[in-house]
Structure formats: C-alpha cells, structure tokens
XYZ file of C-alpha atoms in Angstrom:
730
model
C 7.987 68.796 83.581
C 8.919 67.022 86.849
C 10.749 69.016 89.531
C 13.949 67.710 91.102
C 12.144 67.441 94.429
C 9.480 65.146 92.985
C 12.075 63.100 91.115
C 13.994 62.538 94.345
C 10.813 61.610 96.192
C 9.831 59.005 93.605
C 13.296 57.456 93.200
C 14.027 57.317 96.918
C 13.859 53.959 98.749
C 11.908 55.629 101.560
C 8.363 54.348 101.897
C 5.918 54.261 104.752
C 5.780 50.465 104.870
C 9.576 50.270 105.013
C 9.583 52.676 107.965
C 6.826 50.706 109.690
C 8.821 47.517 109.244
C 11.579 49.093 111.316
C 9.206 50.401 113.974
C 5.733 48.795 113.696
C 4.534 50.297 116.981
C 5.122 53.854 115.812
C 2.014 55.864 114.812
C 1.909 56.470 111.081
C 1.414 60.198 111.532
C 4.832 60.557 113.185
C 6.575 58.506 110.521
C 5.000 60.571 107.767
C 6.286 63.832 109.229
C 9.771 62.360 109.400
C 9.769 60.879 105.906
C 8.001 63.385 103.675
C 8.007 67.158 103.650
C 6.333 69.542 101.253
C 8.679 71.891 99.422
C 6.141 73.965 97.503
C 2.953 75.761 98.436
C 1.921 76.926 94.979
C -1.069 75.376 93.270
C -0.290 73.388 90.155
C -1.035 75.100 86.860
C -1.498 73.388 83.524
C 1.085 74.292 80.852
C -0.271 76.342 77.965
C 0.575 73.562 75.511
C -0.128 70.207 77.142
C 1.675 68.309 74.373
C 5.042 70.022 74.846
C 7.932 68.009 76.217
C 11.085 66.453 74.815
C 11.776 62.696 74.801
C 14.336 63.259 77.546
C 11.717 64.897 79.723
C 9.349 61.979 79.249
C 12.204 59.630 80.161
C 12.443 61.472 83.474
C 8.701 61.026 83.992
C 8.991 57.298 83.280
C 11.844 56.986 85.809
C 9.501 58.348 88.488
C 7.720 55.006 88.456
C 8.768 51.386 88.676
C 7.276 50.375 85.353
C 7.988 47.073 83.562
C 8.313 48.890 80.237
C 8.145 52.419 78.932
C 4.502 53.437 79.272
C 2.519 54.878 76.387
C 2.765 58.564 75.573
C -0.782 59.144 76.811
C -0.045 57.412 80.118
C 3.107 59.516 80.619
C 1.267 62.759 79.855
C -1.293 62.005 82.551
C 1.280 60.633 84.973
C 3.404 63.760 84.548
C 0.479 65.912 85.670
C -0.189 63.577 88.584
C 3.443 63.897 89.697
C 3.100 67.678 89.909
C 0.652 67.259 92.796
C 3.493 65.856 94.928
C 5.190 69.268 94.990
C 2.320 70.557 97.084
C 1.717 67.413 99.134
C 3.975 64.346 98.771
C 1.213 62.165 100.213
C -1.714 63.757 98.414
C -2.048 60.505 96.513
C -2.314 58.534 99.777
C 0.700 56.421 98.875
C 4.453 56.813 99.347
C 5.856 58.536 96.227
C 8.143 55.615 95.228
C 5.027 53.424 95.053
C 2.863 55.825 93.054
C 3.956 54.348 89.717
C 4.090 50.578 89.707
C 3.087 47.468 87.757
C 1.075 44.300 88.060
C -1.175 41.772 86.429
C -4.970 41.509 86.524
C -5.974 37.865 86.128
C -9.645 38.416 86.993
C -12.334 41.061 86.680
C -15.929 40.679 87.875
C -18.791 42.743 86.461
C -21.874 41.539 88.288
C -24.021 41.845 91.400
C -22.468 42.567 94.805
C -22.574 39.012 96.225
C -20.505 37.734 93.301
C -17.740 40.093 94.384
C -18.222 39.236 98.040
C -17.963 35.571 97.088
C -14.546 36.210 95.603
C -13.582 38.102 98.755
C -14.650 35.067 100.786
C -12.635 32.717 98.628
C -9.495 34.793 99.255
C -10.222 35.334 102.946
C -10.519 31.655 103.861
C -7.105 31.028 102.251
C -5.317 33.770 104.215
C -2.224 32.657 106.078
C -1.169 35.732 108.041
C -3.157 38.936 107.547
C -6.119 40.656 105.855
C -6.980 44.310 105.305
C -10.568 45.074 104.261
C -11.853 48.597 103.616
C -15.323 49.712 102.608
C -17.312 52.918 102.680
C -20.334 51.253 104.210
C -20.524 47.973 106.058
C -24.179 47.086 106.396
C -25.732 44.171 108.252
C -26.857 42.284 105.176
C -26.547 39.037 103.304
C -23.442 40.382 101.587
C -21.805 41.124 104.937
C -22.850 37.649 106.087
C -20.724 36.154 103.323
C -17.693 37.983 104.701
C -18.552 37.257 108.331
C -18.929 33.554 107.647
C -15.680 33.462 105.708
C -13.965 34.911 108.794
C -15.513 32.175 110.920
C -14.281 29.581 108.474
C -10.811 31.111 108.374
C -10.692 30.964 112.162
C -11.671 27.288 112.071
C -8.912 26.548 109.569
C -6.328 28.397 111.649
C -7.275 26.391 114.732
C -7.227 23.153 112.761
C -3.720 23.760 111.457
C -2.457 24.974 114.825
C -1.118 28.190 113.330
C -0.724 31.720 114.612
C -3.784 33.916 114.656
C -4.504 35.677 111.380
C -4.551 39.445 111.914
C -7.548 41.153 110.288
C -8.065 44.912 109.959
C -11.468 46.273 108.918
C -12.191 49.944 108.222
C -15.511 51.525 107.279
C -17.261 54.903 107.488
C -20.124 55.480 109.868
C -20.254 59.186 110.762
C -20.070 59.822 114.492
C -19.982 63.070 116.481
C -16.798 61.917 118.217
C -15.005 62.065 114.863
C -14.991 65.849 115.094
C -12.201 65.301 117.621
C -10.732 62.013 116.418
C -11.387 60.895 112.831
C -10.603 57.230 113.465
C -12.517 55.455 116.219
C -11.744 51.920 117.360
C -15.008 49.936 117.367
C -15.400 48.041 120.619
C -15.885 44.283 120.063
C -19.125 44.372 122.052
C -20.658 46.269 119.106
C -19.460 43.949 116.353
C -22.594 41.825 116.322
C -24.704 44.925 115.651
C -23.128 45.289 112.229
C -23.109 41.587 111.405
C -19.528 40.789 112.407
C -18.622 37.654 114.373
C -18.065 38.028 118.091
C -14.588 37.459 119.507
C -15.684 34.074 120.823
C -16.695 32.967 117.323
C -13.285 33.660 115.793
C -10.611 32.414 118.221
C -8.208 31.940 115.315
C -8.383 35.610 114.291
C -7.224 38.855 115.859
C -9.726 41.402 114.511
C -9.482 45.171 114.841
C -12.231 47.446 113.486
C -11.984 51.176 112.839
C -14.728 53.668 111.958
C -13.174 56.479 109.890
C -14.720 59.746 108.760
C -13.235 63.204 108.177
C -15.962 65.702 109.163
C -17.900 67.285 107.728
C -17.897 65.926 104.185
C -14.697 63.852 104.028
C -16.293 60.475 103.461
C -14.096 57.386 103.504
C -15.241 56.043 100.150
C -12.500 53.478 99.502
C -13.328 49.814 98.852
C -10.510 47.262 98.700
C -9.129 44.019 100.073
C -5.495 42.980 100.609
C -4.673 39.392 101.584
C -1.232 38.290 102.782
C 0.409 41.248 101.043
C 0.268 39.360 97.739
C -3.269 39.794 96.362
C -5.497 42.870 96.263
C -9.026 43.550 95.061
C -10.263 46.998 94.101
C -13.989 47.376 93.560
C -16.876 49.776 93.155
C -19.270 48.289 95.717
C -19.794 48.617 99.427
C -20.516 45.647 101.677
C -24.303 45.823 101.509
C -27.216 44.518 99.479
C -28.174 46.718 96.541
C -29.623 45.870 93.109
C -26.442 47.111 91.460
C -24.131 45.876 88.772
C -20.625 46.486 90.137
C -17.031 46.022 88.996
C -14.012 44.479 90.727
C -10.451 43.782 89.617
C -8.129 41.209 91.196
C -4.535 42.478 91.270
C -1.201 40.739 91.774
C 2.381 41.966 91.600
C 4.134 45.122 92.853
C 0.921 47.179 92.674
C -0.262 45.248 95.742
C 2.554 46.924 97.702
C 1.191 50.302 96.636
C -2.287 49.424 97.891
C -0.771 47.997 101.071
C 1.123 51.249 101.675
C -2.079 53.217 101.046
C -3.893 51.085 103.600
C -1.207 51.782 106.238
C -1.367 55.509 105.579
C -5.158 55.448 105.818
C -5.187 53.478 109.083
C -2.744 56.031 110.529
C -2.806 54.901 114.167
C -0.567 52.227 115.629
C -2.102 48.811 114.973
C -2.896 46.432 117.794
C -1.568 43.930 117.011
C 0.715 44.999 114.138
C 0.425 43.234 110.826
C 2.745 40.194 110.918
C 3.963 40.658 107.331
C 5.123 44.254 107.796
C 8.669 42.986 108.224
C 8.380 40.451 105.401
C 8.126 42.114 101.983
C 6.785 39.733 99.352
C 8.828 38.386 96.484
C 7.078 38.722 93.147
C 7.063 35.569 91.011
C 8.974 35.414 87.769
C 5.895 34.052 86.042
C 2.344 34.940 87.061
C -0.420 32.369 86.889
C -3.764 32.887 85.219
C -7.147 31.200 84.882
C -7.303 27.675 86.355
C -3.583 27.692 87.163
C -4.072 30.528 89.662
C -4.804 29.152 93.144
C -7.188 31.978 93.947
C -9.287 31.441 90.836
C -9.700 27.669 90.724
C -13.193 27.801 92.151
C -14.473 29.775 89.156
C -16.358 27.982 86.420
C -17.341 31.046 84.401
C -19.578 29.265 81.923
C -21.675 27.574 84.596
C -21.818 30.752 86.652
C -22.850 32.760 83.612
C -25.627 30.281 82.886
C -26.735 30.583 86.488
C -26.939 34.340 86.169
C -28.975 34.076 82.995
C -31.275 31.571 84.677
C -31.782 34.026 87.498
C -32.939 36.794 85.173
C -35.137 34.393 83.215
C -36.612 33.064 86.437
C -37.651 36.496 87.502
C -39.408 37.031 84.201
C -41.149 33.674 84.528
C -42.407 34.535 87.999
C -40.612 31.793 89.857
C -40.641 34.013 92.900
C -44.341 33.206 93.135
C -43.575 29.506 93.703
C -42.313 29.320 97.269
C -40.909 26.014 98.448
C -40.603 24.693 94.913
C -37.811 22.488 96.156
C -36.803 21.470 99.619
C -33.323 20.629 100.760
C -33.088 16.857 100.875
C -29.490 16.545 101.934
C -26.913 18.400 103.958
C -24.990 20.784 101.682
C -21.232 20.975 102.005
C -19.834 24.293 103.056
C -16.901 26.398 102.087
C -14.509 24.442 104.280
C -13.745 21.877 101.604
C -10.098 21.387 100.800
C -9.898 20.693 97.095
C -10.477 23.328 94.469
C -13.039 21.201 92.650
C -15.180 20.852 95.754
C -14.913 24.521 96.593
C -15.887 25.469 93.079
C -18.931 23.259 93.333
C -19.960 24.831 96.607
C -19.482 28.370 95.432
C -21.275 27.797 92.156
C -24.176 26.306 94.072
C -24.338 29.404 96.250
C -24.153 31.770 93.291
C -26.899 34.360 93.829
C -28.148 34.090 90.300
C -29.169 30.486 90.879
C -31.806 31.320 93.426
C -34.861 33.532 93.112
C -35.979 35.297 96.293
C -39.674 34.813 97.022
C -42.026 36.974 99.063
C -42.318 34.227 101.682
C -38.594 33.704 102.004
C -37.235 37.223 101.661
C -35.334 38.319 104.735
C -36.568 41.453 106.427
C -33.451 43.436 107.235
C -35.427 46.293 108.701
C -34.135 49.781 108.108
C -30.793 49.309 106.396
C -29.853 52.789 107.423
C -29.408 51.637 111.016
C -26.584 49.456 112.215
C -27.570 45.863 112.757
C -31.286 46.423 112.354
C -33.087 43.195 111.656
C -29.952 41.064 112.005
C -31.191 38.855 114.822
C -34.445 38.182 112.992
C -32.444 37.589 109.833
C -30.441 34.844 111.549
C -33.456 32.980 112.906
C -35.409 33.282 109.670
C -32.469 32.050 107.664
C -31.936 29.023 109.913
C -35.562 28.064 109.351
C -35.424 28.701 105.620
C -32.238 26.692 105.277
C -34.455 23.605 105.375
C -37.249 24.902 103.198
C -36.119 27.201 100.431
C -37.482 28.537 97.152
C -35.135 28.102 94.228
C -35.273 28.164 90.470
C -36.696 24.813 89.334
C -34.598 24.500 86.201
C -31.430 26.180 87.372
C -30.373 24.067 90.331
C -31.369 20.488 90.014
C -28.501 18.269 91.146
C -25.885 18.130 93.869
C -22.663 19.346 92.365
C -20.724 20.762 89.475
C -17.120 19.657 89.160
C -14.518 20.090 86.514
C -11.898 17.340 86.632
C -8.191 18.111 86.570
C -8.583 21.775 87.500
C -4.923 22.701 87.368
C -4.374 20.824 84.166
C -7.525 21.956 82.406
C -6.892 23.129 78.879
C -7.459 26.866 78.733
C -9.178 26.477 75.393
C -12.023 24.644 77.132
C -12.810 27.551 79.434
C -14.302 30.913 78.551
C -12.072 33.929 78.989
C -11.961 37.591 78.081
C -12.218 36.721 74.426
C -15.861 35.889 75.000
C -15.663 32.518 73.240
C -16.893 29.758 75.542
C -14.819 27.102 73.845
C -16.810 24.280 75.403
C -19.465 21.976 74.058
C -22.962 23.307 74.666
C -24.297 19.921 75.689
C -21.398 19.482 78.078
C -22.093 22.879 79.613
C -25.743 21.999 80.061
C -24.807 18.689 81.630
C -22.593 20.468 84.120
C -25.308 22.984 84.887
C -27.779 20.225 85.579
C -25.498 18.867 88.293
C -25.832 21.905 90.518
C -27.301 21.458 94.002
C -30.693 22.702 95.039
C -29.136 25.072 97.526
C -26.158 25.479 99.739
C -25.006 27.578 102.669
C -21.768 29.144 103.717
C -20.356 29.256 107.192
C -20.475 27.272 110.388
C -22.306 27.399 113.689
C -24.629 30.233 114.469
C -23.204 32.184 111.598
C -24.637 29.904 108.928
C -26.606 31.809 106.348
C -28.700 30.474 103.545
C -27.675 32.657 100.644
C -30.614 31.699 98.499
C -33.075 32.719 101.171
C -32.983 36.406 100.472
C -29.966 37.452 98.537
C -30.401 40.874 97.041
C -33.795 41.484 98.655
C -34.034 44.769 96.733
C -33.691 42.995 93.395
C -37.293 41.885 93.252
C -39.011 40.685 90.132
C -39.942 43.620 87.973
C -43.286 43.415 86.206
C -43.166 46.748 84.417
C -42.911 47.272 80.711
C -39.675 47.209 78.804
C -38.488 43.723 79.696
C -36.591 41.776 77.099
C -39.144 38.965 77.376
C -41.928 41.227 76.154
C -39.930 41.763 73.010
C -39.338 38.049 72.495
C -35.572 38.201 72.773
C -34.667 37.585 76.411
C -32.569 34.473 75.869
C -30.630 36.093 73.041
C -30.012 39.205 75.132
C -28.756 37.245 78.108
C -26.658 34.807 76.114
C -23.437 36.805 76.427
C -23.835 37.954 80.041
C -20.589 36.816 81.690
C -19.911 38.059 85.239
C -16.402 36.603 85.422
C -13.680 37.737 83.036
C -10.667 35.449 83.326
C -8.109 37.514 81.478
C -5.651 36.011 79.066
C -2.117 35.550 80.443
C -0.154 38.783 80.172
C 3.070 40.334 81.377
C 2.945 43.001 84.098
C 1.627 46.311 82.784
C 2.253 49.887 83.988
C -0.186 50.869 86.747
C -0.326 54.107 88.713
C -2.224 54.819 91.907
C -4.432 57.879 91.403
C -6.128 58.362 94.748
C -7.728 61.204 96.621
C -7.334 62.201 100.264
C -10.471 63.376 102.105
C -11.509 67.019 102.439
C -13.967 67.643 105.223
C -14.730 71.333 104.914
C -17.573 72.392 102.611
C -16.675 74.052 99.330
C -14.923 73.142 96.108
C -11.210 73.560 96.653
C -7.934 72.695 94.944
C -8.856 70.050 92.391
C -5.323 70.310 91.007
C -3.819 69.054 94.277
C -5.292 65.557 94.079
C -3.907 62.798 91.810
C -7.373 61.334 91.261
C -8.859 64.590 89.992
C -5.780 65.459 87.932
C -5.748 61.999 86.328
C -9.389 62.295 85.257
C -9.020 65.869 84.049
C -5.788 65.208 82.152
C -7.105 62.009 80.613
C -10.020 63.878 79.062
C -7.800 66.812 78.127
C -5.200 64.701 76.314
C -7.683 62.415 74.564
C -7.217 62.392 70.802
C -9.921 59.962 69.661
C -12.341 58.785 72.331
C -13.405 58.983 75.950
C -15.694 56.405 77.551
C -17.071 56.904 81.067
C -19.459 54.747 83.070
C -20.515 56.195 86.408
C -23.774 56.336 88.391
C -23.548 60.121 88.813
C -21.993 62.815 86.620
C -22.123 66.430 87.764
C -18.703 67.637 88.967
C -18.005 70.951 87.240
C -14.421 70.068 86.122
C -15.427 66.865 84.332
C -18.474 68.505 82.754
C -16.327 71.332 81.373
C -13.626 68.895 80.285
C -16.165 66.772 78.454
C -17.555 69.749 76.555
C -14.044 70.836 75.549
C -13.232 67.312 74.310
C -16.382 67.320 72.145
C -15.402 70.672 70.690
C -12.023 69.168 69.713
C -13.783 66.376 67.849
C -13.129 63.684 70.458
C -15.962 61.163 70.640
C -17.229 61.108 74.233
C -19.532 58.323 75.399
C -21.229 58.500 78.802
C -23.094 55.601 80.433
C -25.018 57.153 83.347
C -27.823 56.059 85.647
C -31.238 57.644 85.233
C -32.409 59.052 88.561
C -29.497 57.799 90.690
C -29.459 59.667 94.032
C -31.429 62.532 92.506
C -32.485 63.982 95.840
C -28.901 64.232 97.006
C -27.504 65.545 93.733
C -30.228 68.188 93.416
C -29.358 70.118 96.574
C -27.444 73.377 96.165
C -23.763 73.168 95.190
C -23.865 69.435 94.439
C -24.004 69.936 90.674
C -27.500 68.750 89.777
C -29.044 65.459 88.684
C -27.779 63.500 85.701
C -30.797 64.626 83.673
C -30.226 68.294 84.457
C -26.526 68.082 83.631
C -26.965 66.177 80.364
C -29.730 68.545 79.237
C -27.511 71.576 79.913
C -24.556 69.996 78.132
C -26.554 69.362 74.977
C -28.096 72.820 75.162
C -24.628 74.356 75.405
C -23.198 72.414 72.471
C -26.266 72.897 70.294
C -26.277 76.647 70.925
C -22.715 76.892 69.583
C -23.935 75.553 66.204
C -20.659 73.895 65.210
C -21.774 70.262 65.325
C -19.919 69.450 68.540
C -23.055 67.848 69.981
C -22.568 64.955 67.532
C -19.417 64.021 69.445
C -21.330 63.554 72.695
C -23.264 60.322 73.135
C -25.103 59.880 76.422
C -26.889 56.686 77.417
C -29.026 55.850 80.443
C -28.017 52.544 81.962
C -30.253 49.746 80.688
C -30.011 46.379 82.405
C -29.224 43.214 80.496
C -32.798 41.959 80.721
C -34.415 45.312 79.833
C -35.086 47.238 76.637
C -35.694 50.558 78.359
C -33.829 52.407 81.096
C -35.359 52.233 84.567
C -35.484 55.014 87.118
C -32.779 54.134 89.652
C -35.106 55.279 92.424
C -37.120 52.108 91.820
C -34.113 50.105 93.102
C -34.707 47.366 90.546
C -31.728 47.541 88.197
C -28.896 50.019 88.818
C -25.275 50.269 87.754
C -22.609 51.408 90.212
C -19.511 50.846 88.040
C -16.843 53.595 88.027
C -14.751 53.319 84.862
C -13.018 55.589 82.339
C -11.200 54.588 79.140
C -9.339 56.997 76.859
C -8.243 56.399 73.253
C -8.615 52.639 73.847
C -5.192 52.769 75.540
C -5.539 53.577 79.232
C -8.243 53.024 81.827
C -8.895 54.618 85.209
C -11.105 52.584 87.522
C -11.809 52.039 91.187
C -13.960 53.580 93.898
C -14.988 57.052 92.813
C -17.914 58.562 90.913
C -17.839 61.577 88.615
C -19.834 63.701 91.023
C -19.110 66.695 93.211
C -18.723 64.617 96.357
C -16.073 62.366 94.813
C -14.177 65.201 93.123
C -14.045 67.552 96.108
C -14.520 65.604 99.331
C -14.383 61.806 99.476
C -11.333 59.621 99.955
C -11.070 57.068 97.176
C -8.656 54.600 95.622
C -8.240 54.241 91.861
C -5.722 52.793 89.446
C -4.640 53.975 86.003
C -3.781 51.017 83.765
C -1.724 51.208 80.571
C -2.865 48.228 78.504
C -4.928 48.370 75.297
C -5.652 44.634 75.689
C -7.141 44.993 79.157
C -9.018 48.153 78.182
C -10.557 46.342 75.227
C -11.522 43.356 77.384
C -13.180 45.585 79.972
C -15.134 47.568 77.421
C -16.352 44.412 75.694
C -17.408 42.933 79.019
C -19.188 46.095 80.125
C -21.192 46.216 76.911
C -21.916 42.479 77.056
C -23.352 42.707 80.577
C -25.836 45.501 79.916
C -28.120 46.710 77.139
C -27.153 50.332 77.553
C -25.601 50.794 74.120
C -28.539 49.067 72.466
C -31.412 50.855 74.169
C -30.186 53.693 76.417
C -29.288 56.511 73.992
C -30.777 59.918 74.767
C -31.557 62.569 72.181
C -28.676 64.872 71.272
C -31.148 67.705 70.907
C -32.236 67.889 74.552
C -30.783 64.891 76.433
C -34.154 63.174 76.880
C -34.746 59.444 76.293
C -37.508 58.645 73.820
C -38.658 55.265 72.585
C -39.460 54.390 68.992
C -43.132 54.953 69.771
C -42.417 58.419 71.161
C -42.591 57.340 74.800
C -40.559 59.609 77.093
C -38.862 58.204 80.187
C -37.622 60.641 82.822
C -36.858 60.553 86.534
C -36.697 64.032 88.085
C -36.796 65.765 84.721
C -34.361 68.053 82.932
C -35.296 71.240 84.784
C -33.925 72.215 88.172
C -35.661 70.609 91.127
C -38.133 72.519 93.241
C -37.133 74.132 96.524
C -39.053 71.475 98.485
C -37.265 68.649 96.668
C -33.916 70.282 97.301
C -34.730 70.451 101.006
C -35.551 66.760 100.958
C -32.217 66.175 99.319
C -30.462 67.489 102.411
C -31.345 64.167 104.011
C -29.230 62.423 101.417
C -26.352 64.778 102.145
C -26.627 63.963 105.831
C -26.556 60.312 104.858
C -23.278 60.891 103.057
C -21.828 62.611 106.091
C -22.824 59.589 108.176
C -21.290 57.199 105.675
C -24.588 55.686 104.581
C -26.099 55.019 101.220
C -25.070 53.213 98.083
C -22.830 55.822 96.532
C-alpha cells in the first residue's frame, strides 16, 4: 500500500502556497526544490491482486487526504494507486501532496454551450474583491472572450467606484512560440493584449493584469481550463475561451478543494508573480454551512427554468428558420448592463443575454476571420457589433419584453425553482409569463468594449437544414422539454474530492503512464469497476484506456461510451495518435466478437446526438459537437475536468481533473448529461462492427472504420502542428 515517504508527504503541513505566503517574491521552482524531493526512481507497478489490502491499510490511505468522511472503498482503491505516483515525483499531480486529497461542495454544474459557461465566469469576475486566476488552453479573439474582457472592464469600473485596491488578475493560455524552446512561460507584453481580445491597460485602471503564454515543447500542451476567484470559488470546465458549436461541462466548486486548485495554479505559473497575489498571505476560512441555489451569492442571477426555455427556443428558432428574418426586432430602449447592483437586476440582464435567446442571422453574423490567428477580425468585429447593437435579429417569440425578475431572491422557496431533481416545481403559466418579460436584446460591458452578444454568438452554430432533425419526426418540443443547462444541486455536505492532474510531457513518444495521477486514476477506475463504466469524451484512442475497456467488458462490467463521430479525425489519424473514433470502435468490437464469449454485449458505444437531432452528425460539419470529458464508475465516483481519452491527453498534455466520491452527484450528472442530448436514444452503433445504422438501413460514417489513407494522414499533420501551437478545440 502507501509508503512511509508518501504518508509523510501527505500528512505534512508543507505546501507550496504556505511557502509562497512566507516569501511571495521567490520563484516557485526554487521553493519546490526546497520543499519536495523524490525518494524513488522505480516505476509504479500494479499489485497482482488489486483488491488485496486490510482495513488498517485502507485507513492509512484515507489519512493521506483531508476528507470529511471515510471515502468509499472504490475511491480509496483508486486513490491508493494515485498516491503511489508520488514516490516517483511528489509533484507529478501538480499539487502539493497534502492538498491532493481534499473535500468540497459543488452547488452548480453547467452542461451547455460555451457562452453559458463564460457568462458564469463573468458573473464571478465582476464580484471579485482581490484576485482572479484564469487558465485556458486556447484564448481566441471571439464573442466568448469578449464576455470575459467586458467583465474585466466592469470589474475595473467597480473597483474605481469603491475606491479599493487594484484587483490582481493572472491569465495563462497556450499559444506555441519558438521562444518556448528556451523558456516555456513567456510574459505577454500589454501592447499585444488587444490582438487577442483583451482590454488595454488604459481600459482597466482598476486591475493589475499579467498574462503568460505557456507551452512545453514539443507536445506538452497546456490543456488546463479553470477559474479561481478570491481563493474561495473555483470553476473547472471542459471548454476553451473560444466560439465552437460544442456542448461543454463546468462545475462550480467551494470549500477546501479550492485551495488545491489554487496551489496547482501557483505551481503551474512557476515564475515570481508581478505583482504577487494579495491573498497569498490570507488563507480562507471555510464556512460551517455552505449555501446553495438562490441563497448562494454567486448563483442568484440564475433562473434555470427561464434559461432552459430560452435554450429550447433557440433550437426551435433554428428549425423554424428565424435566422432568415434579419432585423425582426429593433432595440427600442437602452438595455441595462452587467453593472447592476441587485441580484434580481443582474439575473434579468444575464437571462436577456443568454445565447439561446438570440438566433444569429447571415446579415448579422460577425466575421471573425481566421480563428487560427490571434486577433484576426477583432477590429471589424467591434465596429460591426456597435452597429448591430441598434439593429439586431432575435427570436420573435423568445424575447419579447424588457425584463425577467424573481422577487425575494434570497428568500425564494427552493421548491419553486428547478434543481438537479429535474422537477421544475413552478407553475407553467407563471414560467411562460416570466419568459414573456425578457428583453429584445442586451449587451454586456462598457465603453469601446461593448459587445452585442446576440449579434453573432456561436457563429459556427448555424441553422442546420440536413435530415435527422427532431422537427422532421414531429417531436422537437417533446425532445427539448427537459434540456436544462443549469443544474443547481441540492444542498449537501462536503464530499471527498481528489485532484488527479497530469504534468506536461513535451518529448514525442508514449512514456510512463503510471507516473501521472490522471492516467492512474482513469486506468484504476476502469480496472476496479464491478458493475458499470460510463465515459463521455470527444475522442477515444489512447491505448491504455482501450485495453482497459476491453478487459472490463471481459469481466462482465457494462461499459458505455458516448463519443463524437468524426471529431478531429485528421489529427487522430496520423501515425502514433491512436486512430479515429470509428477505427478504434470498429477494432474493439472486432476483437471482442472474435473471442466468441459474449463480451461484446457489455460494450455499448454511442455517437453523440444533439438534443434537437435524431441522428448523429459528423463533427467535421461543426454544427453540433460535444466536448464534455466525464467518467463515472459503479454509480459511485466520477472523474471530470479538462482531459480527453486520447493519446495527446494521456501522454502529453497538462490537465486538471477531480475525482468525486458522491453517488448523489454522480447520479445528478448522469441524468443531466442524458437529458441534454439524444445520444442514448439515437446514437447506438452496431455491436457487430461499430457502425451506426438507422432503422431504414441508412449508414452514417465520417472517415470510415478502416485506416485512413497516406494522403489523409499527411493532412492530419497540420492538426498535430495546431496542437503544438495550442490551437484548436480539443
């Protein structure tokens, strides 16, 4: 089980953030060398019998984390294997060992389009009092980045208005640069901020912003995506800051686990900060009682029923062709912006800006140019948006009146608001009345940074006129009726949570999976599963997870995979990347079928099918994709965060993930995932060959189940280069 060295590491009071508090000007790299030393160079090996271990040994494992209760047996089995990685590298998990095992609450999850998640980011950012840390793989000049940029402008205005100290903001992203061969982390000069859609220094006098471009050449992509505000709230999500037609997933975290993410962020930044974070010397005090739903200050703006109706209206509007009716409504009054003080007003503003309430039209869609280039099209985007702010196409029946408000927000009865249970609990007529009070349109931000969200949000999510829509089958409204982007979780006590991250590996090749907590957690979770494994990921081709999945099926474990059809096929098809989803699934079924023991019946693979579709779509069309990264095992634990189940994520990228021990949260997430897509209903592939076939015999494929041609593999090298440069939607 756990070595004495690892036990001492995990029970020690020594953490990176504690050392930084004593000497905030000291580079992290020097502190790390002083604090943590490796004692073992051997590579971890699995025990022959993974289920061996006495109760006393599991007690030792539990003491290696600061858990609020004794975790489940499954959680401890996985956590034990994760702890073994610390023998080789105490910081292989990108967090100080005492903070590897922690606890927290998750009052909110979002499963929706990217701007919904960015909207929650904005809501937290404008409330910041001292500091913000924001990390993303790719920061792209886009409408999503405009939401963040304008929230920074608004935060600056608030700071100046209250006469407070500047809020310190740290932003890190990955944009591969030749200079990173010498220095992985490059400070981005403020003169370049505008090129990527960030405010200039003059626009944010109330903020001290520092931006770092981080990449570990050649292949060590910085793939993490998280937000930490005032050392008390953290968000961990699957999406980058860019516009893509993706369904994504985010969790809002509070409690001691925020300290773990904070420590990870310090370790990742590495260099001395200028200026240092003001709260480094002020550790937070966790509340005795956590607040949920409308009682949580950071969630008051959310009216999930109205926002869900707005999302459904958006999908229905696309089907009805509202995008062909430009200028259906014009803005007749000045819309209030995010700088309202009361929660009711802010909720009204944010609901009115909800992307699902507006349908982009050909005449109003913003041309962002080549999204692969920094800042391309941004200046044109600004001028076009200023013009469109006064003349905008919107959904006629979705946004008719000025405002939605819910009186007595803090005192609202929780029974009147929808939550993870999926029961709206509110009168249908009342909900419709509230929906009818929404404004025609609204903008976020001030000054030159104002952006009209409805003008071109999600420009890639155009109306899709192909076959397979729910409307063609006469059931669109029924299909969309339970689409709920916001999951306000029921009040719960802190649950055991472990950080299972991965540090970057730049050199080509597939090395040392057993040295990284992320990879070990995934592998052990599948290995120890007794009943079921559920995985949703855009790409699935890493050799360890493929082999682990086949072994689980042979043991009689029911494995369910929700994958994207055709996602990044060019990149996945190049040599040593593992192959496309279609190729991998076809080979898996061929392998199990050839063994003739019925194991193929325990593998169920589905192509992602959007909520308004009855057939999977090729992800290359960029119409409806899913970018969620989620694993659940035996309905007890979940592992979720930044990383895909592909070769790049398993062997090269840096990512942040959490392992959560809570059957209640796992159940809520799985219900929400199924409610917000039609994958389980319509996406199942054949267990004979892994090919999707409709009831009429129609076959839908992307690249096909056979290996790609040499020419296509050469083309795929461009995608690999994109990964090295930190681009793309992976």
